[in-house]
PDB file of C-alpha atoms in Angstrom:
ATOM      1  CA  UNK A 905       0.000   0.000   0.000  1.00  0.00           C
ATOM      2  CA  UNK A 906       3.174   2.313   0.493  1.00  0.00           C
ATOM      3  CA  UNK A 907       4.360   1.767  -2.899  1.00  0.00           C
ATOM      4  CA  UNK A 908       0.883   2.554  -4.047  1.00  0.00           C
ATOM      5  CA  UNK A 909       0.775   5.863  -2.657  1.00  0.00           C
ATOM      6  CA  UNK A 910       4.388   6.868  -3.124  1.00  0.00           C
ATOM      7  CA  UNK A 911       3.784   5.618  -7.021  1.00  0.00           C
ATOM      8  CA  UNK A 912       0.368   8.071  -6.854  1.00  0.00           C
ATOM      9  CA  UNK A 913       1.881  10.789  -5.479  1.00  0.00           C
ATOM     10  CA  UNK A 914       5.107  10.919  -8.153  1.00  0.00           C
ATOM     11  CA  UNK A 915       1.951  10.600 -10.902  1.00  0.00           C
ATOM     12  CA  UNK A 916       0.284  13.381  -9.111  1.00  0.00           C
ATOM     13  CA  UNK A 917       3.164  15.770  -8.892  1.00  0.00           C
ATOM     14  CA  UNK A 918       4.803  14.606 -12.744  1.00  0.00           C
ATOM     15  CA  UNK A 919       1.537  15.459 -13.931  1.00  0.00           C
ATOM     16  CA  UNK A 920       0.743  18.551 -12.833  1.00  0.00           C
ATOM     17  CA  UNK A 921       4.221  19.616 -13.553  1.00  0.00           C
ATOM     18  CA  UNK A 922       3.040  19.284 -17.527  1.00  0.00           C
ATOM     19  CA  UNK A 923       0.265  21.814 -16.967  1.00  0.00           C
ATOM     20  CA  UNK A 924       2.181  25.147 -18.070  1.00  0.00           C
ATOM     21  CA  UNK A 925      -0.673  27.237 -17.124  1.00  0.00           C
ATOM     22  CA  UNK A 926      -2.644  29.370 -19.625  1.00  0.00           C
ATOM     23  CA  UNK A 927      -0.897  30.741 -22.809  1.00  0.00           C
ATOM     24  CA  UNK A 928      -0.558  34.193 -22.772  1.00  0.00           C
ATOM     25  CA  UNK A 929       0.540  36.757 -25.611  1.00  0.00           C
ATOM     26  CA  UNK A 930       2.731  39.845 -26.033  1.00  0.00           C
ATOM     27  CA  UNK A 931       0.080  41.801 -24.077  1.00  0.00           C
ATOM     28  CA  UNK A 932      -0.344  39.583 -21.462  1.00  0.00           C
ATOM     29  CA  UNK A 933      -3.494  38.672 -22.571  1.00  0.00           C
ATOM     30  CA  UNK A 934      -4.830  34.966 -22.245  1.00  0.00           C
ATOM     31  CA  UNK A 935      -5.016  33.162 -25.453  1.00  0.00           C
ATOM     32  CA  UNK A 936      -7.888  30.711 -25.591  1.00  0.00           C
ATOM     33  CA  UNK A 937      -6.917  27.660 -27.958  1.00  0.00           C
ATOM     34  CA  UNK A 938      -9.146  26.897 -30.867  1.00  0.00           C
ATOM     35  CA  UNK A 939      -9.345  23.088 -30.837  1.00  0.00           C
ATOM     36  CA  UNK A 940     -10.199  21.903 -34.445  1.00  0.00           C
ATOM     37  CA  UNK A 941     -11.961  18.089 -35.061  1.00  0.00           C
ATOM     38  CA  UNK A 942     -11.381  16.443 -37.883  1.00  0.00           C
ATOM     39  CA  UNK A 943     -15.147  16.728 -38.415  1.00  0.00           C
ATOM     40  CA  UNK A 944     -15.163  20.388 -38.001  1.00  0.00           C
ATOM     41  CA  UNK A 945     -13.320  20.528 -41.654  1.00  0.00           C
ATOM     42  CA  UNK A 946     -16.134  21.577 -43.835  1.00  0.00           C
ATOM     43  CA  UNK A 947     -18.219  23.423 -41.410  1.00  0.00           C
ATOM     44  CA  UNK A 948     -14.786  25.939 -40.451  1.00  0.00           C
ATOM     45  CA  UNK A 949     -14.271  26.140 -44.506  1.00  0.00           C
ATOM     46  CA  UNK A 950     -17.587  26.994 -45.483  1.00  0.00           C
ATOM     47  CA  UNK A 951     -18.217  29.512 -42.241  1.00  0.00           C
ATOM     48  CA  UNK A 952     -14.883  31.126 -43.407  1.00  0.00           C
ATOM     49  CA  UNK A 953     -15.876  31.116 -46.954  1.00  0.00           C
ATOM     50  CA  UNK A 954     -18.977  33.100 -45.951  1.00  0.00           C
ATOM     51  CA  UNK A 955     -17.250  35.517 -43.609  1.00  0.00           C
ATOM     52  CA  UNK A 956     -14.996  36.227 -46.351  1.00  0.00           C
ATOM     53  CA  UNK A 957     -18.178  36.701 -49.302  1.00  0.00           C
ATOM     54  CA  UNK A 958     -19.671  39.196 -46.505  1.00  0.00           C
ATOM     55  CA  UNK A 959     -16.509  41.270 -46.634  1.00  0.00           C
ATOM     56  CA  UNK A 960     -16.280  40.920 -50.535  1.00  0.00           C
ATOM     57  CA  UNK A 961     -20.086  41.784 -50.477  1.00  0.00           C
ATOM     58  CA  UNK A 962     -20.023  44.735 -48.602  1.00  0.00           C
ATOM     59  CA  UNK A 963     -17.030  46.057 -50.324  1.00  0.00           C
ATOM     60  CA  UNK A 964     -18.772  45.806 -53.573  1.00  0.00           C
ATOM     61  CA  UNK A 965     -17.182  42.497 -54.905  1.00  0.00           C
ATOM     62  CA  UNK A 966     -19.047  39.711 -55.839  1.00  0.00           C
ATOM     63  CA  UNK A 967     -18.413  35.968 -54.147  1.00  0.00           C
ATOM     64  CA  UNK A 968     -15.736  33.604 -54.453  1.00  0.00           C
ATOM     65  CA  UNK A 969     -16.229  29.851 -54.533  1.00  0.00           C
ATOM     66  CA  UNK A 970     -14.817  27.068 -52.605  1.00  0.00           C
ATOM     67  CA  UNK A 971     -12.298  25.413 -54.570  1.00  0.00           C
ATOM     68  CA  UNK A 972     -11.329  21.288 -53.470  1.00  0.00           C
ATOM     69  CA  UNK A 973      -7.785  22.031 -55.506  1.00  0.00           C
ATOM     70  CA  UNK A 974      -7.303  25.517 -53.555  1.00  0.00           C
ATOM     71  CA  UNK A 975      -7.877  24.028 -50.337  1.00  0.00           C
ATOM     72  CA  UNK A 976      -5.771  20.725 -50.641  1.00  0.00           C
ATOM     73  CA  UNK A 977      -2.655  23.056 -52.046  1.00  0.00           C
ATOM     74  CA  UNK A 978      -3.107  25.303 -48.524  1.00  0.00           C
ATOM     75  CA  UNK A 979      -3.472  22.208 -46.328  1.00  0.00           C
ATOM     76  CA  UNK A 980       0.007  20.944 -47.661  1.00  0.00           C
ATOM     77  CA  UNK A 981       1.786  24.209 -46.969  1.00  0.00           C
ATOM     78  CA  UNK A 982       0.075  24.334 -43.499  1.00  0.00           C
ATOM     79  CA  UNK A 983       1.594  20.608 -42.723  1.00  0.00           C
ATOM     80  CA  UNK A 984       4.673  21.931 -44.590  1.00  0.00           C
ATOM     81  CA  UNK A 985       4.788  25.485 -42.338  1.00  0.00           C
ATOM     82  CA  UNK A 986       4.340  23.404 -39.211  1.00  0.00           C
ATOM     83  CA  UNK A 987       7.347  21.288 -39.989  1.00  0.00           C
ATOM     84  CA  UNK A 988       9.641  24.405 -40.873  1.00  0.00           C
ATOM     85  CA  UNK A 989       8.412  26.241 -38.079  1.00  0.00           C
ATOM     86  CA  UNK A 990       7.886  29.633 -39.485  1.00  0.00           C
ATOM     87  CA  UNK A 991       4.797  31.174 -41.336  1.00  0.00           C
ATOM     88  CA  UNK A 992       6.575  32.053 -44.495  1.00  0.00           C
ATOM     89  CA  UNK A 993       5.028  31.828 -48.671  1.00  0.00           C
ATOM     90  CA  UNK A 994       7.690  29.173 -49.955  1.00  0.00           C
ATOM     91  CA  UNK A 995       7.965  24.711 -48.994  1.00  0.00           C
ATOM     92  CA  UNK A 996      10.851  23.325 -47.375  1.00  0.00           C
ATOM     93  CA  UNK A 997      11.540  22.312 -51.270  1.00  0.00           C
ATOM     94  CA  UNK A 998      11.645  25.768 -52.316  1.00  0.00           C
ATOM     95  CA  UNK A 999       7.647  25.829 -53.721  1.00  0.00           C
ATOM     96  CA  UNK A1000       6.190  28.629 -54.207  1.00  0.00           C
ATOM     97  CA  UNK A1001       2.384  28.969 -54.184  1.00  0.00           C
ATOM     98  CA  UNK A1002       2.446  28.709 -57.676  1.00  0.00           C
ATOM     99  CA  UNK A1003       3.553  25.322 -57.748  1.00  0.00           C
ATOM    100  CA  UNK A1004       1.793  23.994 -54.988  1.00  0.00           C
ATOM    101  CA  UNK A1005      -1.389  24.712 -56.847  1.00  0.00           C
ATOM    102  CA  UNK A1006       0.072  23.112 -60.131  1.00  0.00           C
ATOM    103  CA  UNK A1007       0.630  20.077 -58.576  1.00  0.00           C
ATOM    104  CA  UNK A1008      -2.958  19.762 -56.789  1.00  0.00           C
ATOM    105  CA  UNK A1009      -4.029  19.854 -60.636  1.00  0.00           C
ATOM    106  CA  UNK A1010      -6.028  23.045 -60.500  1.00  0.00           C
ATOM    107  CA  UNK A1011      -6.196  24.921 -63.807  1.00  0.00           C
ATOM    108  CA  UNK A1012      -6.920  28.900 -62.705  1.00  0.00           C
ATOM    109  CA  UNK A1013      -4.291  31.381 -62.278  1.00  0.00           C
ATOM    110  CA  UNK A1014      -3.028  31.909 -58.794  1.00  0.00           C
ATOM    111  CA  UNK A1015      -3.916  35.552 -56.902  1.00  0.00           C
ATOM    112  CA  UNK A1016      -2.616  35.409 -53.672  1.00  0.00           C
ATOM    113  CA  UNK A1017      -1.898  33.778 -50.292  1.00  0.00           C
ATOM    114  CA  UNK A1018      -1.960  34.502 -46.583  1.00  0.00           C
ATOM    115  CA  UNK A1019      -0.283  33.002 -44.179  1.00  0.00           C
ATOM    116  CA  UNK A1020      -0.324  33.070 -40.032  1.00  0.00           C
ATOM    117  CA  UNK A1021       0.718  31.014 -36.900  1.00  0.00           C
ATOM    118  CA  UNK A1022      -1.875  31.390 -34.568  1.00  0.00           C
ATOM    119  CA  UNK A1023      -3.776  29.585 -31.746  1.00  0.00           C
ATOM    120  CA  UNK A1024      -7.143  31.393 -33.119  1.00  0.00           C
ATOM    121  CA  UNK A1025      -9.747  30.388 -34.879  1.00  0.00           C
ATOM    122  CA  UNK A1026     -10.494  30.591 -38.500  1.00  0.00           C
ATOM    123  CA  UNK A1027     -12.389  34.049 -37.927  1.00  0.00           C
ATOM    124  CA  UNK A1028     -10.308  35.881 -35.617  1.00  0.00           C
ATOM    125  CA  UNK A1029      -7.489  35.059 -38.112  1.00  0.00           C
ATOM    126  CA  UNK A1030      -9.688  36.872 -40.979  1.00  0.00           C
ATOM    127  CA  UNK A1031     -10.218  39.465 -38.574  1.00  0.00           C
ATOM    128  CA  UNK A1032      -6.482  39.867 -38.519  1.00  0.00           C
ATOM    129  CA  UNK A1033      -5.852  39.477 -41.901  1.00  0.00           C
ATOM    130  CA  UNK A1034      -8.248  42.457 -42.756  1.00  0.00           C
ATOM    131  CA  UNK A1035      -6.441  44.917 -40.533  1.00  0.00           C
ATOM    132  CA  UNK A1036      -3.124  44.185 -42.413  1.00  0.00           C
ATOM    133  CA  UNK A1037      -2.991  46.404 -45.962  1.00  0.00           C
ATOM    134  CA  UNK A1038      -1.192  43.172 -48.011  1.00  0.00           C
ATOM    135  CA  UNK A1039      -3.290  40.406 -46.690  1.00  0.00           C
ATOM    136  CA  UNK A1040      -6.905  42.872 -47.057  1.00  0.00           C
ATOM    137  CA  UNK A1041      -5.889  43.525 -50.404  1.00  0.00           C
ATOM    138  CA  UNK A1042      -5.634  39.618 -51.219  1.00  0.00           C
ATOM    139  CA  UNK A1043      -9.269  39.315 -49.523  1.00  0.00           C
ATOM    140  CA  UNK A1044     -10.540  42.216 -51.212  1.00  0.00           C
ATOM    141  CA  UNK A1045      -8.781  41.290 -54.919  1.00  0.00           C
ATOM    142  CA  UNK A1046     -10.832  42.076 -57.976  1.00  0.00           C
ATOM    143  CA  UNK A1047      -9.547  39.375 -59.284  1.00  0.00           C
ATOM    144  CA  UNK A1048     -10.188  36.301 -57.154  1.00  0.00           C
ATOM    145  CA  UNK A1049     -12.713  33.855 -58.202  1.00  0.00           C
ATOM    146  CA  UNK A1050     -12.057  30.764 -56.082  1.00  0.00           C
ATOM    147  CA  UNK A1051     -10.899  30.758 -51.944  1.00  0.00           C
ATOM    148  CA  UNK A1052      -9.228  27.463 -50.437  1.00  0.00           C
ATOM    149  CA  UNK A1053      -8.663  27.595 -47.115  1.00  0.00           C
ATOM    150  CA  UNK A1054      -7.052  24.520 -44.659  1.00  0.00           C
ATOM    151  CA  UNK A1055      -5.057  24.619 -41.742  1.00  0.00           C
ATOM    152  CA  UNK A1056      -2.928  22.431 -39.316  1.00  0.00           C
ATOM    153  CA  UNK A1057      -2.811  22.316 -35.874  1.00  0.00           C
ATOM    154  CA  UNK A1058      -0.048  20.897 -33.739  1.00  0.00           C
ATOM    155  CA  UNK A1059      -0.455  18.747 -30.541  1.00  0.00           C
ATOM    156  CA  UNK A1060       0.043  22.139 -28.308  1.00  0.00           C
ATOM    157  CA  UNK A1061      -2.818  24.364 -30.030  1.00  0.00           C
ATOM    158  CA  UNK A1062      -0.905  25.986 -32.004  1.00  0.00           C
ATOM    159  CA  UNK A1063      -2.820  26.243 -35.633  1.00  0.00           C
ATOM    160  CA  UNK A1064      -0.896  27.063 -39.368  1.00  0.00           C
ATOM    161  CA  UNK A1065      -3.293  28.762 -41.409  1.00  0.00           C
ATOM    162  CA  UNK A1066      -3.457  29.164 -45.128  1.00  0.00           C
ATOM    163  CA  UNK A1067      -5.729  31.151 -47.371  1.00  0.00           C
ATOM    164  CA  UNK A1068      -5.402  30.736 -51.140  1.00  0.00           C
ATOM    165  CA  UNK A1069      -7.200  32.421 -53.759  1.00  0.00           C
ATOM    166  CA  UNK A1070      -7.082  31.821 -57.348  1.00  0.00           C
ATOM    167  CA  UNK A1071      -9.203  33.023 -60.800  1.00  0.00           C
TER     168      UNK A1071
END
C-alpha cells in the first residue's frame, strides 16, 4: 500500500508539472486555444468562406467559390509550415504557391496567399488578416474567383493557417 501511494503521489506531482498554465501573448493577454476536429473541416471552410463573401459583399465584390484544388494546395503548406516552423510563402523544397497549386491539378491562375501562426480560430485570423494592408488587399482582390482555405494544428494548439485564392 506504500508503494501505491508513493507511485500516486510521483503521478500526481509529474503530472501537474506538464500543466504550463494558460498561454498568454505579447500583451499579457490569455489566449484561448481553438481546438479543431477532424469533423469540423467543412463546417470551419464553409463559415470562413462566408465571412470572407460578406466582406467581398459589402465592399462591392461579388463571391468567391470554394475550390477542393485551392484548399488541398493550402493544407500541404500548413503541414509543410508546421514542420519548418515559421509562417513564411515558400515549402521546405523551395515551392512557391504557384507550384503547390500546379501540382494539386487546378487549372486557374493563382492571386494570392496569406499566411499566419496562430492559436485562433479561423475568424479571428480573418479578422487579422483584414487589418493588415497586403493580406486585405488579397481578400478584397478584384480578381479572385475561387478561396481554399485549410489549416494544421499541432499537438500544443498551435494552428498554421493558409488562405489561397485563385481566378
Amino acid at each position: 500500500m506504500l508503494r501505491f501511494m508513493i507511485l500516486l503521489t510521483a503521478l500526481v506531482g509529474f503530472l501537474s508539472a506538464c500543466d504550463q498554465g494558460p498561454r498568454v501573448n505579447e500583451n499579457g493577454d490569455v489566449i484561448r486555444i481553438f481546438w479543431i476536429k477532424d469533423q469540423d473541416t467543412a463546417e470551419i471552410q464553409y463559415r470562413h468562406l462566408d465571412a470572407v463573401n460578406a466582406i467581398r459583399q459589402t465592399n462591392g465584390l461579388g463571391p468567391v467559390q470554394l475550390s477542393p484544388e485551392l484548399n488541398a494546395a493550402a493544407q500541404t503548406h500548413a503541414k509543410d509550415m508546421s514542420r519548418q516552423n515559421r509562417p513564411w510563402h515558400f515549402g521546405s523544397d523551395g515551392s512557391s504557391p504557384l507550384d503547390r497549386i500546379a501540382r494539386v491539378g487546378y487549372t486557374g491562375q493563382f492571386v494570392s496567399e496569406n499566411i499566419s501562426e496562430t492559436f485562433e480560430d479561423d475568424l479571428l485570423t480573418l479578422n487579422a488578416w483584414m487589418e493588415d494592408p497586403l493580406t486585405r488587399a488579397a481578400i478584397l482582390s478584384e480578381n479572385a474567383q475561387f478561396l481554399g482555405l485549410s489549416w494544421y494544428q499541432e499537438g500544443n494548439g498551435k494552428i498554421w493557417w493558409v488562405q489561397i485564392f485563385g481566378t
